[in-house]
Every structure is written in structure tokens, then in C-alpha cells.
Amino acid sequence: MGSFQSLPDDHQYRTLSLKTGFSLEQIAILHNRFKQLSQNEETLRRDDLKTIQDLESNPIRYQIIEAFFDRRNFQKDGVGSVEEIGFEEFLTVMSYFRAPAHHITEEQREEIRRAKLRFLFNMHDTDNDGTITLEEYRHVVEELLSRSGALGRETAKGIADAAMLEVASISVGPMAPDEFYEGITFEHFLKILKGIEIETRMHIRFLNMDTAVFCKQHSV
Amino acid sequence: MATYLSFQIILTFSPLFSLFSTLQSSVFHFSQRFTTAVPESCMLILLGLVLGAVVLIASKKQPYQLDPGLFFLFLLPTIVGDAGYFMPARLFFDNLGAILMYAVVGTLWNAFCTGFCLYGVKMAGVIVNAGLMDFLLFGALISAVDPVAVIAVFEEVHVNETLFIIVFGESLLNDAVTVVLYKVYISFVEVGPGNVYTADYFKGIASFLIVSIGGTLVGLIFAIILAFVTRFTKNVRIIEPLFIFLLVYLAYLTAELFSLSAILSMTFCGIGCNKYVEANISQKSRTTVKYTMKTLASIAETIIFIFLGISAVDKSKWAWDTGLVVSTLIFILVFRAVGVAGQTWFLNWFRLVPLEKIDQVVMSYGGLRGAVAFALVVLLDKEHVKAKDYFVATTIVVVFFTVMFQGLTIKPLVKWLKVPRSTNRKPTINEEIHERAFDHILTAVEDIAGLNGYHHWRDKWEQFDKNYLSKLLLRKSVYHKSELWEAYQKINIRDAISVIDQGGNVLTSARLSLPSMASRTSFPEVTNVTNYLRENGSGVCLDLQVIDTVPGAKIEEDLETHHVLVENLYKPRRQYQSHYSRHFMTVGEKERQDREVFQRNMHNRLESFKSTRYKRHKKDRNPVVVPMAPEEDKHDPPEPDKDDDVGITFVARKAPETPKERPKSAALDGCQSPVAAPPSPTCGEKNLPWKSGMGSLPPCVSVEATKIIPIDLQQAWDQSISSLESLASPPEPQHPRVSAVSSLGGPVWTPAKGKSGAGSGSNTGSPSSLQFKFPTGKEDEEEGTLSQRQQEMQALMSSLRQPPPPATQSAGKRRNPCVYLRSLVTVPPSGAEPQSRKPTQL
């Protein structure tokens, strides 16, 4: 346990830990990974992420990589994207995938849910206009299907259109003939994903986190 | 020999029993009060008790017993096979860690603790005298949670999926542990406790590994064989289900033969093959497999529970020992609870979604014992296990207690604890999409974070599956379809069926099912959207303007009704072939008609796409009118200048006499014509419901067309619809059977006489009367209705029509839709229709 104490930027780690909710040990591990990815640079670029071997087969890798460089994911009212990110931003994006604590109130849960969904929403809303338009949605589906090759594009369009229709019928209900559905807003996005317990699903297990939580619980 | 006899008796009586009990259970199903309060399994056991008592009183001797041979060879496999095959694989593997933990560690814990503690109680002198090995043996067989009981109870409780899969998966997988422990102890008991050496314990552990892993492997091998076989059954659809039953059962028997865990083998065979087999076999086979398996499983379940009841009555088979019964009950309950709590505490370190206290309570309480334990205890050899009768009695009590008492109370408990229930909702397309997206996102983040977690490995497996397994095991035609596509397809089929269920009223159902997605402005380039949809045949029509503007006016309704009637009231007139084959089923009469109606509707929807596409593509070359009168135009006074609109061309022609000349349209015509329709597979396959789409049914006219069609063109619309029906998707210049229509010149709409006369009537080409030509390939019957329809329509339309005022051409340009029409309905390119057509200019 003492390993990270001796690290020079221990103080910085603590600040980050408070900010992102990761344990110090996780931060140390992620920092190592960060340095490995950035080849010991201070900042990480898109190309660094694109070189990851395992990512190559991932159909939506570009969107994910984009998400790491999206200002909206760093602070509330950020706009646009950046060319390179520091470790703090890296951690901030990662923290979207942190599992929620075991005991939280309903409000906290809802808040986490919103944050996670916001992240997803931003990922799909590439032009940052507050709605996922049909084009954007189609793009997502297309990429999802791209691994299945041949059937690809046309099907993707069909599915995206059907999905869009569904969103319209779920979120707006019957519309007058001259109305039209512009795209999925965040509110509608919340609505259509009501059935998925995203707060308990959208997370990965960061190493040692559980033991850390466990230790904390027992030390209290 | 005696066993054989009793076996015979059982076999003879089982059909009777199953009939009887199935009746009973269906009665239970009907009676709401029973089923809400009492699980079926309890009722069946009670019924068995009553039956057993009756038989016992009548014959003084109990002829029926739950025979272990029957149980393990026939009853158990059906239930396990059903469970394995329909196991939600994703959920199962997501929770595999927990399941294995409970199944192995939990069962071992229960078995040893119960065994040793009973031995302790025996040392205290309270209960029957038996050796340590005997108690351990008993502990082993009584400790395993029983799949049959768990399914029977939990399927009625509807707890959430995770909870169910954990308990149920545990009950399936702990079989290996139970069987091994049981066999090891039996051998220990047989050689006598004194002769057991340390090495034997290690052998026991080794045999556990062999039995469980071996069983799993056998299952997986059979799964691969089965999937591979179904890849080639395209021409022998009727035996597809047979293959599945046989091979799954063979997996069970093979494992049993090698003394491996048969339940594990069958379970994994089912889980493994399901994905590929379901993709390979036909829809009908899928249904057959599903219902046969479910039916067999519930019959087996029913028989088991009834036999349990019956066996309990036979007093000669068991001996009562209160101490043993009570202490066993207490021990199994306590150790189950303690075991679950301990393991969950451990598991929650690693689980992403921790198991809550409530879940643990349900899991401990849901540890039902059942027929497996009973069969195992009956199998004991009285020579070696002296206390067998006591054990039998205790097992019966434990089974009854867990199934009856716990089974009865678990539902209120679940309600009281507010355990999250399962929602039996089908995921929407959006949810499907996002579920897939999640998987990839999480994998990607794990990769970026440099962690080789669960998602990472699952992704690796999926790649492997995609690159090798699926290639080997899936038909080529299904290989390229992704799961998302499958889901989409399913949803589309569902929608299509619901449309049909609504009475097949195309227009109405369109209004219901697609509340105005509406409008051309909805997407950046709606024309492209609709185009895409048409081109790829996918199911959505975003352009529903047409329906939305359809007025509720009487005339419109009449038209609609009429249209629907003509389309759907359909008297099939076809030749029957008496045909019998065991291996090839002909389509049933009823079914054929159903399908025909279905196809017809789908066809219509498809047509509406085609018509628009046709127009869109051909408007520069080939005159086609597909007008649809928008509301506003309808109530306007008729356009003043249509009479003089010179640009409009009427084309009438003699239709080709032979249907061969239009091969492309034949398929589509088939849907129209009774003779061609049923056998032609093209109808079914080309007009696949999901291709023509969810809400596309209305006469979905392209945007331009909807804008400007005057009322008078209503007839033309109707005409062109019907003529378009005969048009294949891409209109071919060789058979331009569509006649342009507009009523401009003709003050009177003349129903074409020639039409009813099987297309023999000549086209007059006279400016004042219009002729509509239909291809002769159509059935007379149909033509009759068509002309009839026109007459009717004409009556309707003429009432609306007013004397057309004269107008100049410039007037037409000013505001007249016909101007627009002219661009649609231009003079046909002369080369296109050489002889068969007579363009007539007004």
C-alpha cells in the first residue's frame, strides 16, 4: 500500500481523488497507463489512443476516442473539442465509468444516471447542438453494424430510421401532420433509455477499487 | 425383474397420469384464486397424496413409485433440456462467477455441514444410529438445490432476472457436485469407512473435476455437432426439431454413459447450441421446438410432483424419526442461509452490481429441494445404508416442506420485501441499439484503461465466435446478419403482425400504429430518407402526410372501405392437390389463406413504396399518374382549366395477352391472383413484411404527388393503384401497362367495358371517353371487381364534379395542379412502347 505514498505527486493525486472519486491506488494505476499511452508525455493525443491494439476491432472506437477529447465531458458548459488532454481530463472521462458507491440515496443515483447518460448523449451528438439528429443516429448504428460487414449500410439506415420513429412516437406521441421531429433531445434520450438501469450497468471494474472500497468501509 | 415390472407399470400409467395431471394443472391455471396463492407444484403434490391414498386404500399396496430409472432417464432430461436450451445465455455467463460459486462452494458447504452436524446430533444420541459416512452421504443428497422445484416455484414468482438466473443456474450446476459426492460416498460406504485411505479423498476431488468438466465438454461437443447438423437441414425442415431433441438427449445419455455429469452436459449443450440452431432452423421449427420442449417439460414436472405425493403415502418404504427430520430441516435452512450470506459477502467484492440483503434472503429461502434428492435417496442400497428408510422419510419431509411451505410463502415474501420483479417487456429498438453500444463502449474504455476485465474477454470471445465459430456453424445466409439486425427484424415482424391483427385494414392500422411521424421537414433531406427506405426495402415510411390528410368525409370513407373490402374479401379459387408426405408438409388451407391475406397487405404496403419510387424514377420518361387528393383540394371547387389542359396524355393500350411477357410482375401479381399466390415463394419472400415496413401501408405517395392532385384524379389514383399492383418494382418499358389518367377531357367517366371482358375490349382513344387498360394476366374475377369498383367510384366522384369551366393554358400554369401533373404525365417516349400503346393527346 505504501507504493503510491512515495510518488512525488502524491498531493496532486489526492486532489484528483477528491475530484473524480477514484482511490489513490487506482489513480496511480491509471497514471501509469496514461504515461504508457502517451509515451511519457504530459499530454495524450488522439493518435496515441488509436494505436491501442485491442481497440482496433471496436466498431465505435472513433466515437469513444472523440469522447476523451470532448470539452463537454470535462466541465459543464464546455464546447468543442481539444487536441490533447492531460491526465486530469483523462481521469475525468474515466470517472464516468466508475461504479457508483454501494449505498447511495435515490437522488444521488438519479444524478449519476443523468451524468452517465449525458456522457452517452454527448458521444452521439457529435455536432453539439443538443439533439441527436437522424444523421447522427444513423451514423451510430452504421458503426455498430460495421463489423457485420456486408449487410452494413442500408440496414443501418433502416434500423436507425425505425429507431428514430420509435423515439418520436415514445417521446412526442401523436403529432400534427405539419409537425416534425428534429432529433433526440436529452430529455427524450432519458425517456427512451428509462428501461435500462444505466447507473448499475455503465461501469467497468477498475483494479483494486473493490478492495479499496472494502477497506474504507471497514476502517470506518 | 421386479423393477422391470414396476417400470412397465409406470410406463403404462404415465400417459394416463400425465393426461390427468395436465388436465388438473390446466384447471389450476384457469382458477385464478388457486394460482395466485398456491404454486402449481404444491397442488400437484397434494393431488399426488390424494391419489396415492386412494390407490393405497383400494389395493392395500402401493404399485406406483417414483422410479429412479424413469426419473433419471426420461423425466429429468426433459426438464433440464428445456432449461438449458432456453437459458438466457448472456445473463447466465454474466453471472457465471456467482453461479459457480454457489453451485460448488455452496453445495459443498451445505453437504459437509449438514452431514457433520447430523453426525454430531447422532453422537448426542437423539437420532437414529448411523455411521459418519451415512450422514455425509445423506447430507450430500439433501443439500443440492433442485432445478425442477426451483423452476416450478420461481417461474410463478417472477423475481428479477439476475436473482432467478443465480438460483436457477446454481440448481443446474450443483448437480455435478451432488452426483460426485454421492458416488464417492457410496463407494466409501460400500468398501466400509475403515478401508478408505487418504488417496481416496484426492481421487474424489479429481473425480469431481473430471465429472464436471467432462460433462461440460461432452455437452459442448454435442452442441457443436448439433449446430453443424442444422446448418444442412434446409431441405428437410420437418426433421429439424427431431435433430435437436435427439442430439440434446444424446448429450445427456452420453454423459450418463461415461458417468459424467449428465445434467451439466445437457445444460451446456442447450446453452451452446441455442444461438446457432435458432439462427439456422426455420421459424416453424423454432416454434415446434419451443412448444414441444415446454410441453414435455411441464408434463415431466407434473408427473414428478404427483409421484412425489404418491410415494409419500406408501408407508412401507420409509420409517419415521422425529429427531432426524427436525434437525435436518433446521440444518439445511440454517446452513443455506449462512452459506448464502457468506458467499455473497465474498462475491460482492467482485461483483459490479452487488447482491443486496433482500436478494440474499430470497436466495436462501429459494433453496428448494426436490425430486433429484428423492430419487437419489430411493436409489440407496439398503444393504449398505442401514438407515435408508429414515433417510427416505426425512427427504420426503424436506422436499415437501421446501416445496410446499417455502413455495407457498415465497411469493408473499417477495412481495413483502419488494424484491424487484422482472418486467416481461420486449426491448425497444433504441434499447437494443444502446445495449450493443454499451458493450462496445465499455470494452473500449477497458482497453484504454489497460484493464483486461470482463468486457475485454467477452469482446475477445465474440470476435472468436464471429471469425471462426459462426462461420463454421451458421448458414451462409444468416452468417452476415448481425444480432441487431435480428432484433430489428423481430420488431418489424411483430409490428406487421399486429397490423394484421388489427383486421388488416391497411389504412386504419397505419393511422394507429404510426402516429404521424410526419412531414417532409422532419429530416434534412426527407426525400432521401424515403428513398433510402424504399431502396433498401426497410420498413419505415416517414412520409405519412398522405394519411394524415385523409379526411373523415364520407366519400373518403366509402372509398376506403370499398378498397379494403375489395382487397381483403377474397375468395380463393385454387386447385387443391391432395398430397401427403411424412417429410414435407404442405401448407394448410387455412394457413394458406391467412398467409395470402397477410401477403396481400404486405404487398399493398410494398406497392405503395414501389409506386412512389416508380414515379420518382420514371417521371421523366414514362407517364404515370399516382395522384392522391389532399384534403384541401378535395373541397375546393374543381380546377377550372383541366379540360383544356393539352399536355396530358392518355395512353391506352392493349395489354399483352400472355403473362409471360411480364415475368417480373408475375410475382407481385401472384399476391393478387389466387392461383399464383399461395405456392409462389416469391410472394412470401419478396414482400417480406419487415421489408415493406412498419407503417408504410398507406398509399404513400411521394411528396410532390401529394401536393397537387385534384379531386378528379381520385379515380386515376384508384386506377393507378390497381394498375401499379400489377407492375413490378422497376417498371419495364416492355410492358407499360399503366395508362395515364385524368378526367380533364372526359365529362363522363366511362367504365371500361373491355376490362370486364378479359381485356379484349379495344382502346377507343377517343378524347371524350377514357379507357383504362388492365393487363389481361389478371383474373376475371378480379377485373370484375375492379370495374365494379370504378363504377361505384364514378358515382361517388361524379357527384362532386361540377361542370368544368373553360380555361386557358395560362390559367393552368397559374395555379393548376395539372400543370404539375403534366410534368409527371408527359408524352411517353416513343421508343418505350412501340406498338402496344396508343398515345392520345387531348
Coordinates of N, CA and C in Angstrom, one line a residue, chain B residues 421-514:
Chain B
R421 N -39.1 -7.0 -9.4 CA -39.7 -8.1 -10.3 C -39.1 -8.0 -11.7
S422 N -39.3 -9.0 -12.4 CA -38.9 -9.0 -13.8 C -40.0 -8.3 -14.6
T423 N -39.5 -7.6 -15.5 CA -40.5 -7.0 -16.4 C -40.5 -7.8 -17.7
N424 N -41.7 -8.2 -18.1 CA -41.7 -9.0 -19.3 C -41.9 -8.3 -20.5
R425 N -41.1 -7.2 -20.6 CA -41.2 -6.3 -21.7 C -40.2 -6.6 -22.8
K426 N -40.6 -6.5 -24.0 CA -39.6 -6.6 -25.1 C -38.8 -5.4 -25.2
P427 N -37.5 -5.5 -25.4 CA -36.8 -4.2 -25.6 C -37.1 -3.5 -26.8
T428 N -37.1 -2.2 -26.8 CA -37.4 -1.4 -28.0 C -36.1 -1.4 -28.8
I429 N -36.3 -0.9 -30.0 CA -35.1 -0.8 -30.9 C -34.0 0.0 -30.3
N430 N -34.5 1.1 -29.7 CA -33.5 2.0 -29.2 C -32.7 1.3 -28.0
E431 N -33.4 0.6 -27.2 CA -32.8 -0.1 -26.1 C -31.8 -1.1 -26.7
E432 N -32.2 -1.8 -27.7 CA -31.3 -2.7 -28.3 C -30.0 -2.0 -28.8
I433 N -30.2 -1.0 -29.5 CA -29.1 -0.3 -30.0 C -28.2 0.2 -28.9
H434 N -28.7 0.7 -27.9 CA -27.9 1.2 -26.8 C -27.2 0.1 -26.0
E435 N -27.9 -1.0 -25.9 CA -27.3 -2.1 -25.2 C -26.0 -2.6 -26.0
R436 N -26.2 -2.6 -27.3 CA -25.0 -3.0 -28.1 C -23.9 -2.0 -27.9
A437 N -24.3 -0.7 -28.0 CA -23.4 0.4 -27.9 C -22.6 0.3 -26.5
F438 N -23.4 0.0 -25.5 CA -22.7 -0.1 -24.2 C -21.6 -1.1 -24.2
D439 N -21.9 -2.3 -24.7 CA -20.9 -3.3 -24.7 C -19.6 -2.8 -25.3
H440 N -19.8 -2.2 -26.5 CA -18.6 -1.7 -27.1 C -17.9 -0.6 -26.4
I441 N -18.7 0.3 -25.8 CA -18.1 1.4 -25.1 C -17.3 0.9 -23.9
L442 N -18.0 0.0 -23.2 CA -17.3 -0.5 -22.0 C -16.0 -1.2 -22.4
T443 N -16.1 -2.0 -23.4 CA -14.9 -2.7 -23.9 C -13.8 -1.7 -24.2
A444 N -14.2 -0.7 -25.0 CA -13.2 0.3 -25.4 C -12.6 1.0 -24.2
V445 N -13.4 1.4 -23.2 CA -12.9 2.1 -22.1 C -11.9 1.1 -21.3
E446 N -12.3 -0.1 -21.2 CA -11.4 -1.1 -20.5 C -10.1 -1.1 -21.3
D447 N -10.2 -1.2 -22.6 CA -8.9 -1.2 -23.4 C -8.1 0.0 -23.2
I448 N -8.7 1.1 -23.2 CA -8.0 2.4 -23.0 C -7.4 2.4 -21.6
A449 N -8.1 2.0 -20.6 CA -7.6 2.0 -19.3 C -6.6 0.9 -19.1
G450 N -6.4 0.0 -20.1 CA -5.4 -1.0 -19.9 C -5.8 -2.1 -19.0
L451 N -7.1 -2.3 -18.8 CA -7.5 -3.4 -17.9 C -8.1 -4.5 -18.8
N452 N -7.7 -5.7 -18.4 CA -8.3 -6.8 -19.1 C -9.4 -7.4 -18.3
G453 N -10.5 -6.7 -18.3 CA -11.6 -7.1 -17.5 C -12.6 -8.0 -18.2
Y454 N -13.7 -8.0 -17.6 CA -14.8 -8.9 -18.2 C -15.2 -8.6 -19.6
H455 N -15.4 -7.3 -19.8 CA -15.8 -6.8 -21.1 C -14.7 -7.1 -22.2
H456 N -13.5 -7.0 -21.8 CA -12.4 -7.3 -22.7 C -12.5 -8.7 -23.2
W457 N -12.6 -9.6 -22.2 CA -12.6 -11.0 -22.6 C -13.9 -11.4 -23.4
R458 N -15.0 -10.8 -23.0 CA -16.2 -11.1 -23.7 C -16.1 -10.6 -25.2
D459 N -15.5 -9.5 -25.3 CA -15.3 -9.0 -26.7 C -14.4 -9.9 -27.5
K460 N -13.3 -10.4 -26.8 CA -12.4 -11.3 -27.5 C -13.2 -12.6 -27.9
W461 N -14.0 -13.1 -27.0 CA -14.8 -14.2 -27.3 C -15.7 -14.0 -28.5
E462 N -16.4 -12.8 -28.5 CA -17.3 -12.5 -29.6 C -16.5 -12.5 -30.9
Q463 N -15.3 -11.9 -30.9 CA -14.5 -11.9 -32.1 C -14.3 -13.3 -32.6
F464 N -13.9 -14.1 -31.6 CA -13.6 -15.5 -32.0 C -14.8 -16.2 -32.6
D465 N -15.9 -15.9 -31.9 CA -17.2 -16.5 -32.3 C -17.5 -16.1 -33.8
K466 N -17.3 -14.8 -33.9 CA -17.6 -14.2 -35.2 C -16.7 -14.8 -36.3
N467 N -15.4 -14.8 -36.0 CA -14.5 -15.2 -37.0 C -14.4 -16.7 -37.4
Y468 N -14.7 -17.5 -36.3 CA -14.5 -18.9 -36.6 C -15.8 -19.7 -36.4
L469 N -16.3 -19.6 -35.1 CA -17.4 -20.5 -34.8 C -18.6 -20.2 -35.7
S470 N -19.0 -19.0 -35.8 CA -20.2 -18.7 -36.6 C -20.0 -19.0 -38.0
K471 N -18.8 -18.9 -38.5 CA -18.5 -19.2 -39.9 C -18.8 -20.7 -40.1
L472 N -18.4 -21.5 -39.1 CA -18.5 -22.9 -39.2 C -19.9 -23.4 -39.0
L473 N -20.6 -22.7 -38.1 CA -21.8 -23.3 -37.6 C -23.1 -22.7 -38.2
L474 N -22.9 -21.5 -38.8 CA -24.1 -20.8 -39.3 C -24.2 -21.0 -40.8
R475 N -25.5 -21.0 -41.2 CA -25.7 -21.0 -42.6 C -25.2 -19.7 -43.2
K476 N -24.8 -19.8 -44.4 CA -24.2 -18.6 -45.0 C -25.2 -17.4 -45.1
S477 N -26.5 -17.8 -45.3 CA -27.4 -16.8 -45.4 C -27.6 -16.0 -44.1
V478 N -27.4 -16.7 -43.0 CA -27.6 -16.0 -41.7 C -26.4 -15.4 -41.1
Y479 N -25.3 -15.9 -41.7 CA -24.0 -15.5 -41.1 C -23.8 -14.0 -41.1
H480 N -24.2 -13.4 -42.1 CA -23.9 -11.9 -42.2 C -24.9 -11.0 -41.5
K481 N -25.9 -11.6 -41.0 CA -26.9 -10.8 -40.3 C -26.4 -10.6 -38.8
S482 N -26.3 -9.4 -38.4 CA -25.9 -9.2 -37.1 C -27.1 -9.3 -36.1
E483 N -26.8 -9.4 -34.9 CA -27.9 -9.5 -33.9 C -28.8 -8.4 -33.9
L484 N -28.2 -7.2 -34.1 CA -29.0 -6.0 -34.1 C -30.0 -6.1 -35.2
W485 N -29.6 -6.6 -36.3 CA -30.5 -6.8 -37.5 C -31.6 -7.8 -37.1
E486 N -31.2 -8.8 -36.4 CA -32.2 -9.8 -36.0 C -33.3 -9.1 -35.1
A487 N -32.8 -8.3 -34.2 CA -33.7 -7.7 -33.3 C -34.7 -6.8 -34.0
Y488 N -34.1 -6.1 -34.9 CA -34.8 -5.2 -35.8 C -35.9 -5.9 -36.5
Q489 N -35.5 -7.0 -37.1 CA -36.4 -7.8 -37.9 C -37.5 -8.3 -37.0
K490 N -37.2 -8.8 -35.8 CA -38.2 -9.3 -35.0 C -39.2 -8.2 -34.7
I491 N -38.7 -7.1 -34.4 CA -39.6 -6.0 -34.0 C -40.5 -5.6 -35.2
N492 N -39.9 -5.7 -36.4 CA -40.7 -5.4 -37.6 C -41.8 -6.4 -37.8
I493 N -41.4 -7.7 -37.6 CA -42.4 -8.7 -37.8 C -43.6 -8.6 -36.8
R494 N -43.2 -8.2 -35.6 CA -44.2 -8.1 -34.5 C -45.1 -7.0 -34.9
D495 N -44.6 -5.9 -35.4 CA -45.4 -4.8 -35.8 C -46.3 -5.2 -37.0
A496 N -45.7 -5.9 -37.9 CA -46.5 -6.3 -39.1 C -47.7 -7.2 -38.6
I497 N -47.4 -8.1 -37.7 CA -48.4 -9.0 -37.3 C -49.5 -8.2 -36.5
S498 N -49.1 -7.3 -35.7 CA -50.1 -6.5 -35.0 C -50.9 -5.7 -36.0
V499 N -50.3 -5.3 -37.1 CA -51.1 -4.6 -38.1 C -52.2 -5.5 -38.6
I500 N -51.7 -6.7 -38.9 CA -52.7 -7.7 -39.5 C -53.8 -8.0 -38.4
D501 N -53.3 -8.1 -37.2 CA -54.3 -8.5 -36.2 C -55.4 -7.4 -36.0
Q502 N -55.0 -6.2 -36.4 CA -56.0 -5.2 -36.3 C -57.0 -5.3 -37.4
G503 N -57.0 -6.3 -38.1 CA -58.0 -6.6 -39.1 C -57.5 -6.4 -40.5
G504 N -56.3 -6.1 -40.6 CA -55.7 -6.0 -41.9 C -56.2 -4.7 -42.6
N505 N -56.8 -3.9 -41.9 CA -57.2 -2.6 -42.5 C -56.0 -1.7 -42.7
V506 N -55.6 -1.7 -43.9 CA -54.3 -1.1 -44.1 C -54.3 0.3 -43.6
L507 N -55.3 1.0 -44.1 CA -55.2 2.5 -43.9 C -55.4 2.8 -42.4
T508 N -56.4 2.1 -41.8 CA -56.6 2.4 -40.4 C -55.5 2.1 -39.5
S509 N -54.9 0.9 -39.8 CA -53.9 0.5 -38.9 C -52.7 1.4 -39.1
A510 N -52.6 2.0 -40.2 CA -51.5 2.9 -40.4 C -51.7 4.1 -39.5
R511 N -52.9 4.5 -39.4 CA -53.1 5.6 -38.5 C -52.8 5.3 -37.1
L512 N -53.2 4.1 -36.7 CA -53.0 3.7 -35.3 C -51.5 3.5 -35.0
S513 N -50.9 2.8 -35.9 CA -49.6 2.3 -35.5 C -48.5 3.4 -35.7
L514 N -48.8 4.3 -36.6 CA -47.8 5.3 -36.8 C -48.4 6.7 -36.7

